[in-house]
Amino acid sequence: MTGRVWLVGAGPGDPELITVRGLDTLRRCDAVVYDRLVASQLVDEAPADALRVDREPLAQEEINGLLVRLARRGLDVVRLKGGDPFLFGRGGEEALALVEAGIAFEVVPGVSSLAAVPGAAGIPVTHRGVSSQVTIVNGHGPLDYAALAAAPGTLVAFMGLGRLSELSAGLINHGRRASTPAAVIASGTLPAQRVVVAPLGGIAAAAAELDPPALVVIGDVVSLAATLSGVLAVAA
Amino acid sequence: MTGRVWLVGAGPGDPELITVRGLDTLRRCDAVVYDRLVASQLVDEAPADALRVDREPLAQEEINGLLVRLARRGLDVVRLKGGDPFLFGRGGEEALALVEAGIAFEVVPGVSSLAAVPGAAGIPVTHRGVSSQVTIVNGHGPLDYAALAAAPGTLVAFMGLGRLSELSAGLINHGRRASTPAAVIASGTLPAQRVVVAPLGGIAAAAAELDPPALVVIGDVVSLAATLSGVLAVAA
């Protein structure tokens, strides 16, 4: 009998931020295909005799093919992905490959880094009277700086660290104030979390020593970190 | 001794989509202050002798004051919120009130409706070659239609159902094609989930019979639902 596939979001990093259903599917699977950034404690939650595959060396097409082959061998497969499968998670591509192959699947959403990682640094991405709109971009994709600079509210860039000089200059050249508060959060929600806050004009220099994975947050909500981040540290 | 407060995201609706940490804090609390839209199965997870408060009749200022008073009585309090506390969850306001009162707190992020609800309808909010940008707005807030119409990628409106005629007309008047695929998902991730898909020009009429809570999704990614939603139903 053909197995099934669960596309499961593992959350932003901290292993306790997986969902109850996600952990339940993981504990019952025959095989887990996992992203490098997923916590090893989560991969360990799969049954001891489950097949474990680090997808790191594989191209997306190869991952798609692997999921299909494992399911056709009769295995119930968890595809364990950082964050949420459908927010820069390429879950749509895997889902289409499974549809094409006639394999039944289910998507188990996860906590995206989008709000969780800024939140762990004391930054609410929306806040009454400050921001009621969020624009999310992928640092690897094409960026329309004129449109981004004109968008009100908060800007969040996934995988934006490597392009931070270009991003900040592009926004300022198209009208965003150089004094706009900005933050970079590396390894968000993990013990290794590091946060740098600086005005947009200086954020690239200030964050030069941070390493990926990192999330970039730009907008007035960042200024709330001064009040909220200290208390979060006390409570942690 | 003063108690502590956890601001916990309950997720998009389905009670199994709370995080492992969120459920753990809930099972150990002395009091739970919950939103009306949170599943009753989750409220039931609090200890039998925990104080339960439906925050529905309370204004935000009153909720803030209640959290402070309960913690000062020595109770460990879970503030259980739909979705994520920091993405249209007003968690920032509660956090500031707790800081001001000197109460230690922690934020436990949740699965936002943002990607989970479209995902449950077979719509990935990002998809390679289709959308690498997402703009999130609050249907209750001020909207800049010129900027929204110019933003590439996917537009997601929280609480947008009551304003859907204005939203679609505003976007079309500022240059979005009336044929842009659009969807409204009511009660997403719950057994009562209903999905309506139509071109932007006709979405308000098509969704006229849906009731809140509902999420509006506009953009080419919506067309993936035709392929992905059927299979999701089979696997459910």
CSV table of N, CA and C in Angstrom, one decimal, chain B residues 25-163:
chain,number,residue,atom,x,y,z
B,25,THR,N,2.2,25.4,28.9
B,25,THR,CA,1.9,26.5,29.8
B,25,THR,C,0.4,26.5,30.3
B,26,LEU,N,-0.4,26.2,29.3
B,26,LEU,CA,-1.9,26.1,29.6
B,26,LEU,C,-2.2,25.1,30.6
B,27,ARG,N,-1.5,23.9,30.6
B,27,ARG,CA,-1.8,22.8,31.5
B,27,ARG,C,-1.3,23.1,32.9
B,28,ARG,N,-0.4,24.1,33.0
B,28,ARG,CA,0.2,24.4,34.3
B,28,ARG,C,-0.3,25.7,34.9
B,29,CYS,N,-1.3,26.4,34.3
B,29,CYS,CA,-1.6,27.8,34.7
B,29,CYS,C,-2.6,27.8,35.9
B,30,ASP,N,-2.7,28.9,36.5
B,30,ASP,CA,-3.7,29.1,37.6
B,30,ASP,C,-5.0,29.8,37.0
B,31,ALA,N,-4.8,30.5,35.9
B,31,ALA,CA,-5.9,31.3,35.3
B,31,ALA,C,-5.7,31.4,33.8
B,32,VAL,N,-6.8,31.3,33.1
B,32,VAL,CA,-6.7,31.5,31.6
B,32,VAL,C,-7.7,32.5,31.2
B,33,VAL,N,-7.2,33.5,30.5
B,33,VAL,CA,-8.1,34.6,29.9
B,33,VAL,C,-8.1,34.4,28.4
B,34,TYR,N,-9.2,34.0,27.9
B,34,TYR,CA,-9.2,33.5,26.5
B,34,TYR,C,-10.1,34.3,25.5
B,35,ASP,N,-9.7,34.3,24.3
B,35,ASP,CA,-10.6,34.9,23.2
B,35,ASP,C,-11.7,34.0,22.9
B,36,ARG,N,-12.8,34.6,22.4
B,36,ARG,CA,-14.0,33.8,22.1
B,36,ARG,C,-13.7,32.8,20.9
B,37,LEU,N,-12.8,33.2,20.0
B,37,LEU,CA,-12.6,32.3,18.9
B,37,LEU,C,-11.6,31.2,19.2
B,38,VAL,N,-11.1,31.1,20.4
B,38,VAL,CA,-10.2,30.0,20.7
B,38,VAL,C,-11.1,28.8,21.0
B,39,ALA,N,-10.6,27.6,20.5
B,39,ALA,CA,-11.4,26.4,20.6
B,39,ALA,C,-11.6,26.0,22.1
B,40,SER,N,-12.9,25.6,22.4
B,40,SER,CA,-13.2,25.3,23.8
B,40,SER,C,-12.4,24.1,24.3
B,41,GLN,N,-12.0,23.2,23.4
B,41,GLN,CA,-11.1,22.1,23.8
B,41,GLN,C,-9.8,22.6,24.4
B,42,LEU,N,-9.3,23.7,23.9
B,42,LEU,CA,-8.1,24.2,24.5
B,42,LEU,C,-8.3,24.8,25.9
B,43,VAL,N,-9.4,25.6,26.0
B,43,VAL,CA,-9.7,26.1,27.3
B,43,VAL,C,-9.9,25.0,28.3
B,44,ASP,N,-10.4,23.9,27.9
B,44,ASP,CA,-10.6,22.7,28.7
B,44,ASP,C,-9.3,22.1,29.2
B,45,GLU,N,-8.2,22.4,28.5
B,45,GLU,CA,-6.9,21.8,28.9
B,45,GLU,C,-6.3,22.5,30.1
B,46,ALA,N,-6.8,23.7,30.5
B,46,ALA,CA,-6.3,24.3,31.8
B,46,ALA,C,-6.7,23.4,32.9
B,47,PRO,N,-6.0,23.4,34.0
B,47,PRO,CA,-6.3,22.6,35.2
B,47,PRO,C,-7.8,22.8,35.6
B,48,ALA,N,-8.4,21.8,36.1
B,48,ALA,CA,-9.8,21.8,36.5
B,48,ALA,C,-10.1,23.0,37.4
B,49,ASP,N,-9.2,23.3,38.3
B,49,ASP,CA,-9.5,24.4,39.3
B,49,ASP,C,-8.9,25.7,38.8
B,50,ALA,N,-8.5,25.8,37.6
B,50,ALA,CA,-8.0,27.1,37.1
B,50,ALA,C,-9.2,28.1,36.9
B,51,LEU,N,-8.9,29.3,37.2
B,51,LEU,CA,-9.9,30.4,36.9
B,51,LEU,C,-10.0,30.6,35.4
B,52,ARG,N,-11.2,30.6,34.8
B,52,ARG,CA,-11.4,30.8,33.4
B,52,ARG,C,-12.2,32.1,33.2
B,53,VAL,N,-11.6,32.9,32.3
B,53,VAL,CA,-12.2,34.2,32.0
B,53,VAL,C,-12.4,34.4,30.5
B,54,ASP,N,-13.6,34.5,30.0
B,54,ASP,CA,-13.9,34.9,28.6
B,54,ASP,C,-13.7,36.4,28.5
B,55,ARG,N,-12.7,36.8,27.7
B,55,ARG,CA,-12.4,38.2,27.6
B,55,ARG,C,-13.4,39.0,26.7
B,56,GLU,N,-14.3,38.2,26.1
B,56,GLU,CA,-15.2,38.8,25.1
B,56,GLU,C,-15.8,40.2,25.5
B,57,PRO,N,-16.4,40.2,26.7
B,57,PRO,CA,-17.1,41.5,27.1
B,57,PRO,C,-16.1,42.6,27.4
B,58,LEU,N,-14.9,42.4,27.5
B,58,LEU,CA,-13.9,43.3,28.1
B,58,LEU,C,-13.2,44.2,27.0
B,59,ALA,N,-13.1,45.4,27.2
B,59,ALA,CA,-12.3,46.3,26.3
B,59,ALA,C,-10.8,46.0,26.6
B,60,GLN,N,-9.9,46.4,25.6
B,60,GLN,CA,-8.5,46.1,25.7
B,60,GLN,C,-7.9,46.6,27.0
B,61,GLU,N,-8.3,47.8,27.4
B,61,GLU,CA,-7.7,48.4,28.7
B,61,GLU,C,-8.1,47.5,29.9
B,62,GLU,N,-9.3,47.0,29.8
B,62,GLU,CA,-9.8,46.1,30.9
B,62,GLU,C,-9.1,44.8,31.0
B,63,ILE,N,-8.8,44.2,29.8
B,63,ILE,CA,-8.0,43.0,29.7
B,63,ILE,C,-6.6,43.2,30.3
B,64,ASN,N,-6.0,44.3,29.9
B,64,ASN,CA,-4.7,44.7,30.4
B,64,ASN,C,-4.7,44.7,32.0
B,65,GLY,N,-5.7,45.4,32.5
B,65,GLY,CA,-5.8,45.6,33.9
B,65,GLY,C,-6.1,44.2,34.6
B,66,LEU,N,-6.9,43.4,34.0
B,66,LEU,CA,-7.2,42.1,34.6
B,66,LEU,C,-5.9,41.2,34.7
B,67,LEU,N,-5.1,41.2,33.6
B,67,LEU,CA,-3.9,40.4,33.6
B,67,LEU,C,-3.0,40.8,34.8
B,68,VAL,N,-2.9,42.2,35.0
B,68,VAL,CA,-2.0,42.7,36.1
B,68,VAL,C,-2.6,42.3,37.4
B,69,ARG,N,-3.9,42.4,37.6
B,69,ARG,CA,-4.5,42.1,38.9
B,69,ARG,C,-4.4,40.6,39.2
B,70,LEU,N,-4.6,39.7,38.2
B,70,LEU,CA,-4.5,38.3,38.5
B,70,LEU,C,-3.1,37.9,38.9
B,71,ALA,N,-2.1,38.5,38.2
B,71,ALA,CA,-0.7,38.2,38.5
B,71,ALA,C,-0.3,38.7,39.9
B,72,ARG,N,-0.9,39.9,40.3
B,72,ARG,CA,-0.6,40.4,41.6
B,72,ARG,C,-1.2,39.6,42.7
B,73,ARG,N,-2.3,38.9,42.3
B,73,ARG,CA,-2.9,38.0,43.3
B,73,ARG,C,-2.0,36.7,43.5
B,74,GLY,N,-1.0,36.6,42.7
B,74,GLY,CA,-0.1,35.5,42.8
B,74,GLY,C,-0.4,34.4,41.8
B,75,LEU,N,-1.3,34.6,40.9
B,75,LEU,CA,-1.6,33.6,39.9
B,75,LEU,C,-0.7,33.6,38.7
B,76,ASP,N,-0.4,32.4,38.2
B,76,ASP,CA,0.3,32.3,36.9
B,76,ASP,C,-0.8,32.3,35.8
B,77,VAL,N,-0.7,33.2,34.9
B,77,VAL,CA,-1.9,33.5,34.0
B,77,VAL,C,-1.5,33.2,32.6
B,78,VAL,N,-2.3,32.4,31.9
B,78,VAL,CA,-2.2,32.3,30.4
B,78,VAL,C,-3.2,33.2,29.7
B,79,ARG,N,-2.7,34.1,28.9
B,79,ARG,CA,-3.6,34.9,28.0
B,79,ARG,C,-3.6,34.2,26.7
B,80,LEU,N,-4.7,33.5,26.4
B,80,LEU,CA,-4.8,32.6,25.3
B,80,LEU,C,-5.5,33.3,24.1
B,81,LYS,N,-4.8,33.6,23.0
B,81,LYS,CA,-5.2,34.4,22.0
B,81,LYS,C,-5.3,33.7,20.7
B,82,GLY,N,-6.3,34.0,19.8
B,82,GLY,CA,-6.3,33.4,18.5
B,82,GLY,C,-5.1,33.7,17.7
B,83,GLY,N,-4.6,32.8,16.8
B,83,GLY,CA,-3.5,33.1,15.9
B,83,GLY,C,-2.2,33.3,16.7
B,84,ASP,N,-1.5,34.4,16.3
B,84,ASP,CA,-0.2,34.8,17.0
B,84,ASP,C,-0.4,36.1,17.8
B,85,PRO,N,0.2,36.2,19.0
B,85,PRO,CA,-0.1,37.4,19.8
B,85,PRO,C,0.4,38.7,19.1
B,86,PHE,N,1.4,38.6,18.2
B,86,PHE,CA,2.0,39.8,17.7
B,86,PHE,C,1.6,40.1,16.3
B,87,LEU,N,0.7,39.3,15.7
B,87,LEU,CA,0.3,39.6,14.3
B,87,LEU,C,-1.2,39.9,14.4
B,88,PHE,N,-1.6,41.1,14.5
B,88,PHE,CA,-3.0,41.6,14.7
B,88,PHE,C,-3.6,41.0,16.0
B,89,GLY,N,-2.7,40.7,17.0
B,89,GLY,CA,-3.2,40.0,18.2
B,89,GLY,C,-3.3,41.0,19.4
B,90,ARG,N,-2.8,42.2,19.2
B,90,ARG,CA,-2.7,43.2,20.3
B,90,ARG,C,-1.9,42.7,21.5
B,91,GLY,N,-1.0,41.8,21.3
B,91,GLY,CA,-0.1,41.3,22.3
B,91,GLY,C,0.8,42.4,22.8
B,92,GLY,N,1.2,43.3,21.9
B,92,GLY,CA,2.1,44.4,22.2
B,92,GLY,C,1.5,45.3,23.3
B,93,GLU,N,0.2,45.5,23.2
B,93,GLU,CA,-0.4,46.4,24.2
B,93,GLU,C,-0.5,45.7,25.6
B,94,GLU,N,-0.7,44.4,25.6
B,94,GLU,CA,-0.7,43.7,26.8
B,94,GLU,C,0.7,43.6,27.4
B,95,ALA,N,1.6,43.4,26.6
B,95,ALA,CA,3.0,43.3,27.0
B,95,ALA,C,3.5,44.7,27.6
B,96,LEU,N,3.1,45.8,27.0
B,96,LEU,CA,3.5,47.1,27.6
B,96,LEU,C,2.8,47.3,28.9
B,97,ALA,N,1.6,46.9,29.1
B,97,ALA,CA,0.9,47.1,30.4
B,97,ALA,C,1.6,46.3,31.4
B,98,LEU,N,2.1,45.1,31.1
B,98,LEU,CA,2.8,44.2,32.0
B,98,LEU,C,4.1,44.8,32.4
B,99,VAL,N,4.8,45.3,31.4
B,99,VAL,CA,6.1,46.0,31.7
B,99,VAL,C,5.9,47.1,32.7
B,100,GLU,N,4.9,47.9,32.4
B,100,GLU,CA,4.6,49.1,33.2
B,100,GLU,C,4.3,48.7,34.7
B,101,ALA,N,3.6,47.6,34.8
B,101,ALA,CA,3.2,47.1,36.2
B,101,ALA,C,4.3,46.3,36.8
B,102,GLY,N,5.4,46.0,36.1
B,102,GLY,CA,6.5,45.2,36.7
B,102,GLY,C,6.2,43.8,36.8
B,103,ILE,N,5.3,43.3,35.9
B,103,ILE,CA,5.0,41.8,35.9
B,103,ILE,C,5.9,41.1,34.9
B,104,ALA,N,6.5,40.0,35.3
B,104,ALA,CA,7.3,39.2,34.3
B,104,ALA,C,6.4,38.5,33.4
B,105,PHE,N,6.7,38.4,32.1
B,105,PHE,CA,5.9,37.7,31.2
B,105,PHE,C,6.7,37.1,30.1
B,106,GLU,N,6.1,36.2,29.3
B,106,GLU,CA,6.8,35.5,28.2
B,106,GLU,C,5.8,35.4,27.1
B,107,VAL,N,6.3,35.5,25.9
B,107,VAL,CA,5.4,35.4,24.7
B,107,VAL,C,5.6,34.0,24.1
B,108,VAL,N,4.6,33.3,23.9
B,108,VAL,CA,4.7,32.0,23.2
B,108,VAL,C,3.9,32.1,21.9
B,109,PRO,N,4.7,32.2,20.8
B,109,PRO,CA,4.1,32.5,19.5
B,109,PRO,C,3.1,31.4,19.1
B,110,GLY,N,2.3,31.7,18.2
B,110,GLY,CA,1.3,30.7,17.6
B,110,GLY,C,1.3,30.7,16.1
B,111,VAL,N,0.7,29.7,15.6
B,111,VAL,CA,0.5,29.6,14.1
B,111,VAL,C,-0.5,30.7,13.7
B,112,SER,N,-0.1,31.6,12.9
B,112,SER,CA,-1.0,32.7,12.5
B,112,SER,C,-1.9,32.1,11.4
B,113,SER,N,-3.1,32.7,11.2
B,113,SER,CA,-4.0,32.4,10.1
B,113,SER,C,-3.3,32.7,8.8
B,114,LEU,N,-2.4,33.6,8.8
B,114,LEU,CA,-1.8,34.1,7.6
B,114,LEU,C,-1.5,33.1,6.5
B,115,ALA,N,-0.7,32.1,6.8
B,115,ALA,CA,-0.4,31.0,5.9
B,115,ALA,C,-1.2,29.7,6.1
B,116,ALA,N,-1.6,29.5,7.4
B,116,ALA,CA,-2.3,28.3,7.7
B,116,ALA,C,-3.7,28.2,7.1
B,117,VAL,N,-4.4,29.3,7.1
B,117,VAL,CA,-5.8,29.3,6.6
B,117,VAL,C,-5.8,29.2,5.1
B,118,PRO,N,-5.1,30.0,4.3
B,118,PRO,CA,-5.0,29.7,2.9
B,118,PRO,C,-4.5,28.3,2.6
B,119,GLY,N,-3.5,27.8,3.4
B,119,GLY,CA,-2.9,26.5,3.2
B,119,GLY,C,-4.0,25.4,3.3
B,120,ALA,N,-4.9,25.6,4.3
B,120,ALA,CA,-6.0,24.6,4.5
B,120,ALA,C,-7.0,24.6,3.3
B,121,ALA,N,-6.9,25.7,2.5
B,121,ALA,CA,-7.7,25.7,1.3
B,121,ALA,C,-6.9,25.4,0.0
B,122,GLY,N,-5.7,24.9,0.2
B,122,GLY,CA,-4.8,24.6,-0.9
B,122,GLY,C,-4.1,25.7,-1.6
B,123,ILE,N,-3.9,26.8,-0.8
B,123,ILE,CA,-3.3,28.0,-1.4
B,123,ILE,C,-2.0,28.3,-0.6
B,124,PRO,N,-0.8,28.1,-1.2
B,124,PRO,CA,0.4,28.5,-0.6
B,124,PRO,C,0.5,30.0,-0.8
B,125,VAL,N,0.8,30.8,0.2
B,125,VAL,CA,0.8,32.3,0.0
B,125,VAL,C,2.1,32.7,-0.7
B,126,THR,N,3.1,31.9,-0.7
B,126,THR,CA,4.2,32.1,-1.6
B,126,THR,C,4.4,30.9,-2.4
B,127,HIS,N,4.9,31.0,-3.7
B,127,HIS,CA,5.1,29.9,-4.5
B,127,HIS,C,6.1,30.3,-5.6
B,128,ARG,N,7.1,29.5,-5.8
B,128,ARG,CA,8.2,29.8,-6.7
B,128,ARG,C,7.7,30.2,-8.1
B,129,GLY,N,8.1,31.3,-8.6
B,129,GLY,CA,7.7,31.7,-9.9
B,129,GLY,C,6.3,32.4,-10.0
B,130,VAL,N,5.6,32.4,-8.9
B,130,VAL,CA,4.3,33.0,-8.8
B,130,VAL,C,4.2,34.2,-7.8
B,131,SER,N,4.7,34.0,-6.6
B,131,SER,CA,4.7,35.1,-5.6
B,131,SER,C,5.9,34.9,-4.6
B,132,SER,N,6.7,35.9,-4.5
B,132,SER,CA,7.7,35.8,-3.5
B,132,SER,C,7.6,37.0,-2.5
B,133,GLN,N,6.4,37.6,-2.5
B,133,GLN,CA,6.1,38.7,-1.6
B,133,GLN,C,4.7,38.6,-1.1
B,134,VAL,N,4.5,39.0,0.2
B,134,VAL,CA,3.1,38.9,0.8
B,134,VAL,C,2.9,40.2,1.5
B,135,THR,N,1.7,40.8,1.3
B,135,THR,CA,1.4,42.0,2.0
B,135,THR,C,0.1,41.7,2.9
B,136,ILE,N,0.3,42.0,4.2
B,136,ILE,CA,-0.8,41.7,5.1
B,136,ILE,C,-1.4,42.9,5.6
B,137,VAL,N,-2.8,43.0,5.5
B,137,VAL,CA,-3.5,44.2,6.0
B,137,VAL,C,-4.6,43.8,7.0
B,138,ASN,N,-5.0,44.7,7.7
B,138,ASN,CA,-6.1,44.5,8.7
B,138,ASN,C,-7.4,45.2,8.1
B,139,GLY,N,-8.4,44.5,7.8
B,139,GLY,CA,-9.6,45.0,7.2
B,139,GLY,C,-10.2,46.2,8.0
B,140,HIS,N,-9.9,46.3,9.3
B,140,HIS,CA,-10.4,47.4,10.1
B,140,HIS,C,-9.6,48.6,10.1
B,141,GLY,N,-8.4,48.5,9.5
B,141,GLY,CA,-7.5,49.7,9.5
B,141,GLY,C,-7.6,50.6,8.3
B,142,PRO,N,-6.8,51.6,8.2
B,142,PRO,CA,-6.8,52.5,7.0
B,142,PRO,C,-6.0,51.7,5.9
B,143,LEU,N,-6.5,51.8,4.7
B,143,LEU,CA,-5.9,51.2,3.6
B,143,LEU,C,-5.5,52.1,2.5
B,144,ASP,N,-4.3,52.0,2.0
B,144,ASP,CA,-3.8,52.9,0.9
B,144,ASP,C,-3.9,52.1,-0.4
B,145,TYR,N,-5.0,52.2,-1.1
B,145,TYR,CA,-5.2,51.4,-2.2
B,145,TYR,C,-4.2,51.5,-3.3
B,146,ALA,N,-3.7,52.7,-3.5
B,146,ALA,CA,-2.7,52.9,-4.6
B,146,ALA,C,-1.5,52.0,-4.3
B,147,ALA,N,-1.0,52.1,-3.0
B,147,ALA,CA,0.2,51.3,-2.7
B,147,ALA,C,-0.1,49.8,-2.7
B,148,LEU,N,-1.3,49.4,-2.2
B,148,LEU,CA,-1.7,48.0,-2.2
B,148,LEU,C,-1.8,47.5,-3.7
B,149,ALA,N,-2.4,48.2,-4.5
B,149,ALA,CA,-2.5,47.8,-5.9
B,149,ALA,C,-1.2,47.6,-6.6
B,150,ALA,N,-0.2,48.4,-6.2
B,150,ALA,CA,1.1,48.4,-6.8
B,150,ALA,C,2.0,47.3,-6.2
B,151,ALA,N,1.7,46.8,-5.1
B,151,ALA,CA,2.5,45.8,-4.4
B,151,ALA,C,2.5,44.5,-5.2
B,152,PRO,N,3.6,43.9,-5.5
B,152,PRO,CA,3.6,42.6,-6.2
B,152,PRO,C,3.3,41.5,-5.3
B,153,GLY,N,2.9,40.3,-5.8
B,153,GLY,CA,2.7,39.1,-5.0
B,153,GLY,C,1.3,39.0,-4.4
B,154,THR,N,1.2,38.5,-3.2
B,154,THR,CA,0.0,38.0,-2.6
B,154,THR,C,-0.5,39.1,-1.6
B,155,LEU,N,-1.8,39.4,-1.6
B,155,LEU,CA,-2.3,40.3,-0.5
B,155,LEU,C,-3.3,39.4,0.4
B,156,VAL,N,-3.0,39.5,1.7
B,156,VAL,CA,-3.9,38.8,2.6
B,156,VAL,C,-4.5,39.9,3.5
B,157,ALA,N,-5.9,39.8,3.6
B,157,ALA,CA,-6.6,40.8,4.5
B,157,ALA,C,-7.2,40.0,5.7
B,158,PHE,N,-6.8,40.3,6.9
B,158,PHE,CA,-7.4,39.8,8.1
B,158,PHE,C,-8.7,40.6,8.3
B,159,MET,N,-9.7,40.0,8.8
B,159,MET,CA,-11.0,40.7,9.1
B,159,MET,C,-11.4,41.6,7.9
B,160,GLY,N,-11.3,41.0,6.7
B,160,GLY,CA,-11.6,41.8,5.5
B,160,GLY,C,-12.9,41.6,4.9
B,161,LEU,N,-13.7,40.6,5.5
B,161,LEU,CA,-14.9,40.2,4.8
B,161,LEU,C,-16.0,41.4,4.8
B,162,GLY,N,-16.1,42.1,5.9
B,162,GLY,CA,-17.1,43.2,6.0
B,162,GLY,C,-16.8,44.3,5.0
B,163,ARG,N,-15.6,44.3,4.5
B,163,ARG,CA,-15.2,45.5,3.7
B,163,ARG,C,-14.7,45.0,2.3
